[in-house]
Tab-separated table of C-alpha atoms and ligand atoms in Angstrom:
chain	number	residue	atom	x	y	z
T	12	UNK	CA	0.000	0.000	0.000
T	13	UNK	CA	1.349	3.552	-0.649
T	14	UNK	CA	0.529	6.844	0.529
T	15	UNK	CA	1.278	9.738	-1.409
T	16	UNK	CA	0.393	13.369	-0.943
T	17	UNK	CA	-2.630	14.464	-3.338
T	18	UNK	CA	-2.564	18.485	-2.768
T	19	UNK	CA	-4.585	20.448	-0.349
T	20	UNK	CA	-8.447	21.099	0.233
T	21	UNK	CA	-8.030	24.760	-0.176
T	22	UNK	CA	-7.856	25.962	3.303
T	23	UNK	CA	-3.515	24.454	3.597
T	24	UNK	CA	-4.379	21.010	5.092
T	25	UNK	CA	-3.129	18.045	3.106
T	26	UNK	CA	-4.799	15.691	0.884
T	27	UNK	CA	-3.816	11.970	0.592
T	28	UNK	CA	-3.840	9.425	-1.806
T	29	UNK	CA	-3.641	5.748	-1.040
T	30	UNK	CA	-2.780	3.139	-4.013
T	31	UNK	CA	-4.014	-0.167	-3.349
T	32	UNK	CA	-2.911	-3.248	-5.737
T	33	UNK	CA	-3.240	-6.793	-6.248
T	34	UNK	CA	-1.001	-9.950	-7.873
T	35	UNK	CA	-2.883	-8.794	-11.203
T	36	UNK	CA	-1.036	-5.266	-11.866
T	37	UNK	CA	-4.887	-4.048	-10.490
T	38	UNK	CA	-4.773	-0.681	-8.734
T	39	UNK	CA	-7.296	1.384	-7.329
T	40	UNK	CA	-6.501	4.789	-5.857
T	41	UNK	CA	-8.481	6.344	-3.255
T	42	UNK	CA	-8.155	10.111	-2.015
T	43	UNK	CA	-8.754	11.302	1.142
T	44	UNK	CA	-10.997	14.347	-0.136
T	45	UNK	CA	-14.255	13.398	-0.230
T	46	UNK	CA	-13.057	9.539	0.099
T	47	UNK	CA	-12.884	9.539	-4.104
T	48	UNK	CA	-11.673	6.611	-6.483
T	49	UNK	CA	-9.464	8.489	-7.901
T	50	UNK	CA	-8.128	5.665	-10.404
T	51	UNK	CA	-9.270	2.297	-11.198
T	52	UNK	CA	-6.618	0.857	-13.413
T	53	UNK	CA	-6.495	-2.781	-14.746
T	54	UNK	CA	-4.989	-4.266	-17.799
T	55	UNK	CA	-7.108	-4.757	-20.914
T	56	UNK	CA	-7.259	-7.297	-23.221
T	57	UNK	CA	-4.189	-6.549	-24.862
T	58	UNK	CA	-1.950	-6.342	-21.622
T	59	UNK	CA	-2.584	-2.399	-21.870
T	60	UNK	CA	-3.029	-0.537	-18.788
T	61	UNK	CA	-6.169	1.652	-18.408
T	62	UNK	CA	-7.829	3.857	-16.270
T	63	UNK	CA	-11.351	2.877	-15.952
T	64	UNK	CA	-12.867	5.735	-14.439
T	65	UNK	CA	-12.437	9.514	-14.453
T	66	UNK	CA	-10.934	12.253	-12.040
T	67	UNK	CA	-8.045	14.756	-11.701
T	68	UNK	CA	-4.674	14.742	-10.733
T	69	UNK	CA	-4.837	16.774	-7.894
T	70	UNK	CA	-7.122	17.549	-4.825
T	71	UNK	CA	-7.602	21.037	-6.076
T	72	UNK	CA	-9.072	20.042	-9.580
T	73	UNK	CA	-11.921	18.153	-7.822
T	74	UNK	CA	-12.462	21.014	-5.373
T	75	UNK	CA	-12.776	23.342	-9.062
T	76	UNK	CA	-15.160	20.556	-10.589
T	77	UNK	CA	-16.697	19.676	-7.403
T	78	UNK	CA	-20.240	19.639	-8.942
T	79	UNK	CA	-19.732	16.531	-10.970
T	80	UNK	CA	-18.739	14.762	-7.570
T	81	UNK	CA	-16.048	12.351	-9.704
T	82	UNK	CA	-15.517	9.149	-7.963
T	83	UNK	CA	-16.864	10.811	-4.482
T	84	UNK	CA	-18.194	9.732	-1.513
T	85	UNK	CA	-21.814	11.181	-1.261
T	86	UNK	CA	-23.642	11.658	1.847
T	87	UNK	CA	-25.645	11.966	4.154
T	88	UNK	CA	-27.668	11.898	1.521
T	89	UNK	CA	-27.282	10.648	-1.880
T	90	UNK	CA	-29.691	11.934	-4.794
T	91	UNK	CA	-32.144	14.449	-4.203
T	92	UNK	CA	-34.834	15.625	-1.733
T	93	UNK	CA	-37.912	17.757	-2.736
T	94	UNK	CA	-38.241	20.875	-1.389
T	95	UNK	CA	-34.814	20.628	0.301
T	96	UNK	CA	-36.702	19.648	3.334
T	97	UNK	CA	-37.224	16.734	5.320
T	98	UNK	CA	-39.501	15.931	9.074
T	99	UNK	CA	-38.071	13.723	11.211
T	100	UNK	CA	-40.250	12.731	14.842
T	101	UNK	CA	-42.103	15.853	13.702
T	102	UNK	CA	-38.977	18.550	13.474
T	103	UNK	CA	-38.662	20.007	9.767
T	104	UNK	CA	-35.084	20.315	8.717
T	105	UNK	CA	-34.056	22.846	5.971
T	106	UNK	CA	-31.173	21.578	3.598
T	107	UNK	CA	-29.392	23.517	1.176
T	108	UNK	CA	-31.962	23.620	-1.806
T	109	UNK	CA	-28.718	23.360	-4.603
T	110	UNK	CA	-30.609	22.567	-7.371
T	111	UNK	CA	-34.158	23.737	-8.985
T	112	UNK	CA	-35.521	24.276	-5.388
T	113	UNK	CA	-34.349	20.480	-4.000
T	114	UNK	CA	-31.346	19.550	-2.221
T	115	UNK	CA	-29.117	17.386	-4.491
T	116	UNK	CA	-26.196	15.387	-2.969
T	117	UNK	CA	-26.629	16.849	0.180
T	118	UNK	CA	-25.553	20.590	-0.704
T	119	UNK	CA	-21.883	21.732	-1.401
T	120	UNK	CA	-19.409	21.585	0.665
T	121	UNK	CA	-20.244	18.197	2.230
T	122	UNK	CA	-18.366	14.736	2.885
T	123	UNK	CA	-17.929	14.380	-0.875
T	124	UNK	CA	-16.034	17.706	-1.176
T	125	UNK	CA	-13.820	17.457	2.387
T	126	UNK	CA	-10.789	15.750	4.062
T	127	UNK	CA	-11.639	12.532	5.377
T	128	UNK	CA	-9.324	10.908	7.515
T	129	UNK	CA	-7.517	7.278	7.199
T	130	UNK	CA	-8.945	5.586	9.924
T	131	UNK	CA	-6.736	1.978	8.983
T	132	UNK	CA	-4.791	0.721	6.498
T	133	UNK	CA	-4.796	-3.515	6.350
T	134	UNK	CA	-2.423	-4.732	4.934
T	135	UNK	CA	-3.905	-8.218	4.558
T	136	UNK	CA	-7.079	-7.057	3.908
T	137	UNK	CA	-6.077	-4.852	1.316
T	138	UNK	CA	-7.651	-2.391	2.636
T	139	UNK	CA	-8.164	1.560	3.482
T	140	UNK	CA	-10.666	2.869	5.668
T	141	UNK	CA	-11.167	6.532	5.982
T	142	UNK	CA	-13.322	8.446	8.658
T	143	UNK	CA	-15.398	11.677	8.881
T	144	UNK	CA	-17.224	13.357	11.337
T	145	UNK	CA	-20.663	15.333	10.281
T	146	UNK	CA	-21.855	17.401	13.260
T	147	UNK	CA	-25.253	17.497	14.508
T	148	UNK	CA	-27.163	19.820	11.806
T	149	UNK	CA	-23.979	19.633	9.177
T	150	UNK	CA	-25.876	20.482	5.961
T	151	UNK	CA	-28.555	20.850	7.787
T	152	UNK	CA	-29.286	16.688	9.110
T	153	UNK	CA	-29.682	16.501	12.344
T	154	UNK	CA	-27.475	13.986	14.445
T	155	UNK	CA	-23.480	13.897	15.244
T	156	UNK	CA	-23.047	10.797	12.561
T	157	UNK	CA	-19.824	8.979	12.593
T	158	UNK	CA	-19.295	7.760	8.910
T	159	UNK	CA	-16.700	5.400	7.984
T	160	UNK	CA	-16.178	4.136	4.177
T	161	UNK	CA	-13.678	1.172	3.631
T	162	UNK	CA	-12.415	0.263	0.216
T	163	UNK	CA	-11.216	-3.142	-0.185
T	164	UNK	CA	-9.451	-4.483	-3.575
T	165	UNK	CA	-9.188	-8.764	-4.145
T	166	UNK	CA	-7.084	-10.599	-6.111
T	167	UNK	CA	-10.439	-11.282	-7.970
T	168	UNK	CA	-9.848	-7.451	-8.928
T	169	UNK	CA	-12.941	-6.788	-6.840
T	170	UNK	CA	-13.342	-3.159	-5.370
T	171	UNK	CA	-15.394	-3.343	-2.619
T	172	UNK	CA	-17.107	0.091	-0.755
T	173	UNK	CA	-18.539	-0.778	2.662
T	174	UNK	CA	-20.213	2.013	4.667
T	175	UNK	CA	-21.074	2.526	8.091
T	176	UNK	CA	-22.763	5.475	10.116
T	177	UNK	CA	-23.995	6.194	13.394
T	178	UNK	CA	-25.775	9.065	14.794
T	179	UNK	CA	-27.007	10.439	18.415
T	180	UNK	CA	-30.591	11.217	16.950
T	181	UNK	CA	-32.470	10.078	14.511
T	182	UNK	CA	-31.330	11.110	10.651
T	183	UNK	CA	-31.108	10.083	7.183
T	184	UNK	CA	-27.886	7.741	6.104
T	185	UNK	CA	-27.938	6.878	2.255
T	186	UNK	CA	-24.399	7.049	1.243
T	187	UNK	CA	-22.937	6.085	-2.397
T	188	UNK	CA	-20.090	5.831	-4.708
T	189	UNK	CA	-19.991	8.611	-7.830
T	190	UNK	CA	-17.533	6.956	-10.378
T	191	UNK	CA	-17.831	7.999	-13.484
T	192	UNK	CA	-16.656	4.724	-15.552
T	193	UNK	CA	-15.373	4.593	-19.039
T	194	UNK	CA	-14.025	1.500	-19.829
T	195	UNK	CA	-12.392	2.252	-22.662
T	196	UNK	CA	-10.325	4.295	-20.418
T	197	UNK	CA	-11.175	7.393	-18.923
T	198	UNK	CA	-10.075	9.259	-21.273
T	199	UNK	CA	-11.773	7.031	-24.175
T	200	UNK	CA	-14.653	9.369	-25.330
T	201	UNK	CA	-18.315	8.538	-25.729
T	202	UNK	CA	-19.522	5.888	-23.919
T	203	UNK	CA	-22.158	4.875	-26.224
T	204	UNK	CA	-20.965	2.059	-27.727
T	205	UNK	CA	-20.481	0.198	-24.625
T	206	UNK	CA	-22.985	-2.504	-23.409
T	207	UNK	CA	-24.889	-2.304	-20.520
T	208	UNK	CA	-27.092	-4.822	-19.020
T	209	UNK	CA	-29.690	-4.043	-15.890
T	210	UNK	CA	-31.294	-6.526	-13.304
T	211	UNK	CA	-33.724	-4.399	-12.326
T	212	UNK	CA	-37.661	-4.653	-13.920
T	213	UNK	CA	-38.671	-1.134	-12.976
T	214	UNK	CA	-37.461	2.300	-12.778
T	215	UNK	CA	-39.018	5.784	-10.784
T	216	UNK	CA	-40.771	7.854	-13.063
T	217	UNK	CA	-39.042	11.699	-12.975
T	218	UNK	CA	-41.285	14.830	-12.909
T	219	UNK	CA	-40.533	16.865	-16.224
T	220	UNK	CA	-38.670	19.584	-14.200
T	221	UNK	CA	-36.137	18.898	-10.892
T	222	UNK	CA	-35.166	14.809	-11.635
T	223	UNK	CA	-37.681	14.169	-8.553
T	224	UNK	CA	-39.346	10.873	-8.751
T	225	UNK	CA	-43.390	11.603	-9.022
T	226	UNK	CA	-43.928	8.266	-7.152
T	227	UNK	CA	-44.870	6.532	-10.307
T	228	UNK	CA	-43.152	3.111	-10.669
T	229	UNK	CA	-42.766	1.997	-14.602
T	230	UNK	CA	-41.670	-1.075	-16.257
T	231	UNK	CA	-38.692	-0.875	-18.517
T	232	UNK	CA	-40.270	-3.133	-20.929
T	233	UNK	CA	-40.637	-1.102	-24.123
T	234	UNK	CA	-39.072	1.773	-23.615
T	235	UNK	CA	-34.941	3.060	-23.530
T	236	UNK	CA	-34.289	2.082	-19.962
T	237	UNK	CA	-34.635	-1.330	-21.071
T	238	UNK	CA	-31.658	-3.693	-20.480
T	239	UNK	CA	-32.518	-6.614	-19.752
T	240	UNK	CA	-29.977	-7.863	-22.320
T	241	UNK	CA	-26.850	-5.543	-23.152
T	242	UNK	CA	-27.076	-2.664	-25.543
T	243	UNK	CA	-25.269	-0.602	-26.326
T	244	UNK	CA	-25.852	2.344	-23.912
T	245	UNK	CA	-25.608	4.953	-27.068
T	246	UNK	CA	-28.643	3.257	-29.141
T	247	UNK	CA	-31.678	4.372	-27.834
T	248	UNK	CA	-29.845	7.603	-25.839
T	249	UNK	CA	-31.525	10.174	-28.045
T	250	UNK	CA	-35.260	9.021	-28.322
T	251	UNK	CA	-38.191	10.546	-27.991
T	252	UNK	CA	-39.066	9.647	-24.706
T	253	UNK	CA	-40.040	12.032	-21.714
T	254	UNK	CA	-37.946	10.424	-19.382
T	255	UNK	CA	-34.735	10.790	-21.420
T	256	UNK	CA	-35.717	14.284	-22.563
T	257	UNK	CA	-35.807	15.373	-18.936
T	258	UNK	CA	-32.562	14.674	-17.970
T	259	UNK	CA	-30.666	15.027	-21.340
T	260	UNK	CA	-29.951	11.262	-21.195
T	261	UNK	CA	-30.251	8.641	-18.464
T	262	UNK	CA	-30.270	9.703	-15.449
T	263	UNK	CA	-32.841	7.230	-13.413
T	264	UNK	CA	-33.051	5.459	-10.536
T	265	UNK	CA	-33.978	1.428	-11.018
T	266	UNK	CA	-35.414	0.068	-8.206
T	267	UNK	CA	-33.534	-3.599	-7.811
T	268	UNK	CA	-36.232	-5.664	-5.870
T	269	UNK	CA	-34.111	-7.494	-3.207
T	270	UNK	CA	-34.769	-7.353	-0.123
T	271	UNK	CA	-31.850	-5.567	1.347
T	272	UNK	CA	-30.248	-8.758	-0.108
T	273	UNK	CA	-26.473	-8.209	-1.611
T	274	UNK	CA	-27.022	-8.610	-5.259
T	275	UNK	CA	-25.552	-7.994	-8.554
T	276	UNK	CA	-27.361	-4.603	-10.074
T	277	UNK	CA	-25.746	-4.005	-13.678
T	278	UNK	CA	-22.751	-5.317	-15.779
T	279	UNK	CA	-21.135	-3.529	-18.717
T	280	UNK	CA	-18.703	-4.073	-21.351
T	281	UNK	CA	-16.145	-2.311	-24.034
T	282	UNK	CA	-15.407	-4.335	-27.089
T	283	UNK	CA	-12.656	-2.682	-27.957
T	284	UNK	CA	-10.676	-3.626	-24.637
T	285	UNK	CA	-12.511	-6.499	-23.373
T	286	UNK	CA	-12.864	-4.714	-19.799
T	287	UNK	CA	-15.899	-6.063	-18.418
T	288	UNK	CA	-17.461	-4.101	-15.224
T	289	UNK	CA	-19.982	-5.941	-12.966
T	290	UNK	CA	-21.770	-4.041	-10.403
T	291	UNK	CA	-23.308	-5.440	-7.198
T	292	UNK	CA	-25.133	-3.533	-3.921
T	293	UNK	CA	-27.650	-4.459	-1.428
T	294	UNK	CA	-29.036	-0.852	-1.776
T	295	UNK	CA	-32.925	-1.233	-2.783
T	296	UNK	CA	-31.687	0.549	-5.877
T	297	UNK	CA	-28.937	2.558	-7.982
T	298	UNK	CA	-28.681	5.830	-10.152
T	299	UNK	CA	-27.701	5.092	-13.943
T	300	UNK	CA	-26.131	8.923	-14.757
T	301	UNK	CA	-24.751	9.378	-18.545
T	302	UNK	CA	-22.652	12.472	-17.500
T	303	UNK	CA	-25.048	14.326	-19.049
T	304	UNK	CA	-24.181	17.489	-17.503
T	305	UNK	CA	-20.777	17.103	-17.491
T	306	UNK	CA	-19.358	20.733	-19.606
T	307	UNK	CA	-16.131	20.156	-21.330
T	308	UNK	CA	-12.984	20.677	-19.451
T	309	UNK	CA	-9.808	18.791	-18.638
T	310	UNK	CA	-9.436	15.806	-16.167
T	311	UNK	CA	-6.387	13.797	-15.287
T	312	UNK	CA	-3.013	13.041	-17.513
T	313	UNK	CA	-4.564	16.018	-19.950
T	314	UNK	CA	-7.350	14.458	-20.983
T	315	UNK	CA	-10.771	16.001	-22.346
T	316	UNK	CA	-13.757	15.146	-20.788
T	317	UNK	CA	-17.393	16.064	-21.670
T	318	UNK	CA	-21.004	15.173	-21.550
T	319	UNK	CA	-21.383	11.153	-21.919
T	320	UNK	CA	-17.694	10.505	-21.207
T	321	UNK	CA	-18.493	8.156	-18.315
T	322	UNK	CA	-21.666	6.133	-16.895
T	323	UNK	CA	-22.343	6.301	-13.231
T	324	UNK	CA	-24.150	2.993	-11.607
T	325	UNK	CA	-24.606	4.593	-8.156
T	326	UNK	CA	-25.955	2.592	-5.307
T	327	UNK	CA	-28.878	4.308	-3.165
T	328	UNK	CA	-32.320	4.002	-1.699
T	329	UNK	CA	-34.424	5.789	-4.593
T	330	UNK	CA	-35.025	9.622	-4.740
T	331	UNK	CA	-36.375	11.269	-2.114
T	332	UNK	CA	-37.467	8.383	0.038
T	333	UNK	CA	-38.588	10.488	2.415
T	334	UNK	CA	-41.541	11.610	1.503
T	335	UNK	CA	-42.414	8.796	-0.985
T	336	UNK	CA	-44.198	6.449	1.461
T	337	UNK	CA	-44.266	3.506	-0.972
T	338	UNK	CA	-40.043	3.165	-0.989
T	339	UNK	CA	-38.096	2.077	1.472
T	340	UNK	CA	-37.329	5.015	3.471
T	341	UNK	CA	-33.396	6.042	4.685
T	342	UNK	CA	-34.567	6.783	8.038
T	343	UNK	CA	-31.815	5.735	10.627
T	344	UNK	CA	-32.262	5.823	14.258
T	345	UNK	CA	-30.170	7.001	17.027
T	346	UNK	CA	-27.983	4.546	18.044
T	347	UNK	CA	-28.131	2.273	15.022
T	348	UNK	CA	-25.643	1.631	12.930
T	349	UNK	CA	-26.320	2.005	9.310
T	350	UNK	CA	-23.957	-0.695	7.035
T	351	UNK	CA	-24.338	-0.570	3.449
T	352	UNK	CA	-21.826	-2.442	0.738
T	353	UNK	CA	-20.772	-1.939	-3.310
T	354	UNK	CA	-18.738	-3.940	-5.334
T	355	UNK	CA	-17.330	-2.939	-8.554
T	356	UNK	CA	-15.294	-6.340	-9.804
T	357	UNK	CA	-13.385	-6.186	-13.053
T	358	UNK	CA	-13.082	-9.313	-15.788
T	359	UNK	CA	-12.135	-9.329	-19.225
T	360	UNK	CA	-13.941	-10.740	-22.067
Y	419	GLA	C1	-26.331	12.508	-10.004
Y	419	GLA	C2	-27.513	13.206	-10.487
Y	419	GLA	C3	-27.209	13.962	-11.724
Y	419	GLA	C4	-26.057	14.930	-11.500
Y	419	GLA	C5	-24.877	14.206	-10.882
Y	419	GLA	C6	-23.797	15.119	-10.372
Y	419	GLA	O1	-26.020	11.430	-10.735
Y	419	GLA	O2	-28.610	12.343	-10.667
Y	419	GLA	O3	-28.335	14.650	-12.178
Y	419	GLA	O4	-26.464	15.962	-10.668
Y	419	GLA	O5	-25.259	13.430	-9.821
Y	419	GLA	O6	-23.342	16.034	-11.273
């Protein structure tokens, strides 16, 4: 394991980064500002090293960028909340309303944009575990939570997120993983030629205006959020359908149907490198995000990056939860400790 220094967070203290690596030349890098993958790099099918997900060399690039949240931690709350508002035991709490009225990743300046602290490094786990501390009514949420996020890579070249929170009163806790993967490399392009596949039947239906879910659960059968057999991601992008038109692209939350049961949620895979991605969560569902939003601009080693550069499968309860009844809500209690886990594992085809 290596630690190297990443930069600053802008106010002189020091940014980390920590390289973990297994037996198969497999690294994954993790910085200590907002507890990012900053690199994922395997070898492709032709022996050639890649990059699989995108970023910035230094702390202070993601602190410039910091609303595209590459490869961050996001908490408390991942995903939006109407209204930026939420009751809990009969208390409304204002959030930061950061985008078209609603709070989106929590507001700025959160876990996904601060230092974090390494908590452990295991050696024979292959392991880093890094630590933050969100006061009582940080961002608004009420509770002193204790968050902890532990990235683990195998020899299987499996990347696996755990979280785990705990707060003196009751809160929300629905943390997640914002990589933005390419697997043609990260600095490959357009992602539409590479093939997705879903496991998930159904998908939360957005109002036409603020990405909140109206409550309406739809199939995917028959329409562009359909992948119940890989497509390319690219084919059906552009169609006339509201929910794509909304958001520019994909940018929906499938809802995965398990039972709080760890299971796999999506696989994809580039041709051209034989880098095969499978994704697997015991969240109740995950964000698909084309970078839709993403302006172009320069990321690490020089590259260009722009709008559908990189496909985010983010882990989460759905979209605002909390005041959609019907889902599974992200409610944790005082005293409890919330546990989540994500694994991104790697093959080639
Ligand atoms: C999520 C959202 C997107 C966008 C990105 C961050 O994936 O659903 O709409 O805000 O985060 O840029």
């Amino acid at each position: 394991m290596i630690k190297e220094g990443f930069g600053t967070d802008g106010l002189g203290n020091a940014a980390e980064l920590v390289t973990l690596s297994n037996k198969n030349g497999t690294q994954v890098k993790i910085s200590t500002l907002g507890a990012t993958v900053a690199s994922f790099l395997c070898k492709d099918k032709n022996g050639i090293m890649r990059d699989i997900v995108l970023g910035y060399d230094s702390a202070e690039a993601y602190l410039e960028h910091n609303g595209y949240y590459f490869g961050a931690t996001v908490g408390r709350n991942a995903n939006r909340i109407k209204g930026a508002k939420i009751t809990i035991g009969g208390v409304e709490y204002q959030l930061e309303a950061n985008s078209d009225g609603n709070n989106l990743h929590s507001g700025g300046n959160g876990v996904s944009h601060r230092l974090w602290e390494i908590d452990d490094m295991d050696e024979e786990k292959n392991s880093v575990s890094m630590k933050f501390f969100s006061a009582d009514l940080e961002q608004g949420f009420p509770g002193n939570m204790k968050i902890k996020v532990t990235f683990a890579l195998s020899e299987e070249n499996e990347l696996a997120i755990s979280y785990e929170a705990v707060s003196d009163k009751d809160t929300i806790a629905n943390f997640t993983n914002h990589s933005y993967f390419n697997l043609a490399g990260h600095d490959g392009g357009y992602i539409g030629g590479q093939k997705l596949k879903i496991y998930a039947k159904h998908f939360t239906a957005l109002a036409p205006v603020g990405s909140i879910p109206t409550g309406e659960v739809r199939a995917v059968k028959g329409t562009p959020l359909d992948f119940g057999e890989f497509k390319e991601i690219g084919r059906e992008i552009d169609s006339d359908y509201d929910q794509l038109k909304y958001v520019r692209g994909y940018d929906q939350n499938f809802l995965l149907e398990n039972d709080g049961k760890f299971t796999i949620m999506a696989e994809a895979i580039c041709e051209e490198t034989g880098i095969h991605l499978y994704a697997y969560t015991d969240c109740p569902g995950f964000q698909l995000y084309t970078a839709n939003f993403v302006d172009e601009h320069k990321g690490k080693d020089g590259a260009v990056y722009k709008e559908r550069h990189g496909f985010c499968l983010e882990s989460q309860y759905v979209p605002d939860a909390c005041h959609n009844p019907q889902f599974q809500n992200p409610l944790l209690f005082a005293g409890e400790v919330y546990k989540s886990r994500t694994v991104y594992k790697l093959g080639l085809d």
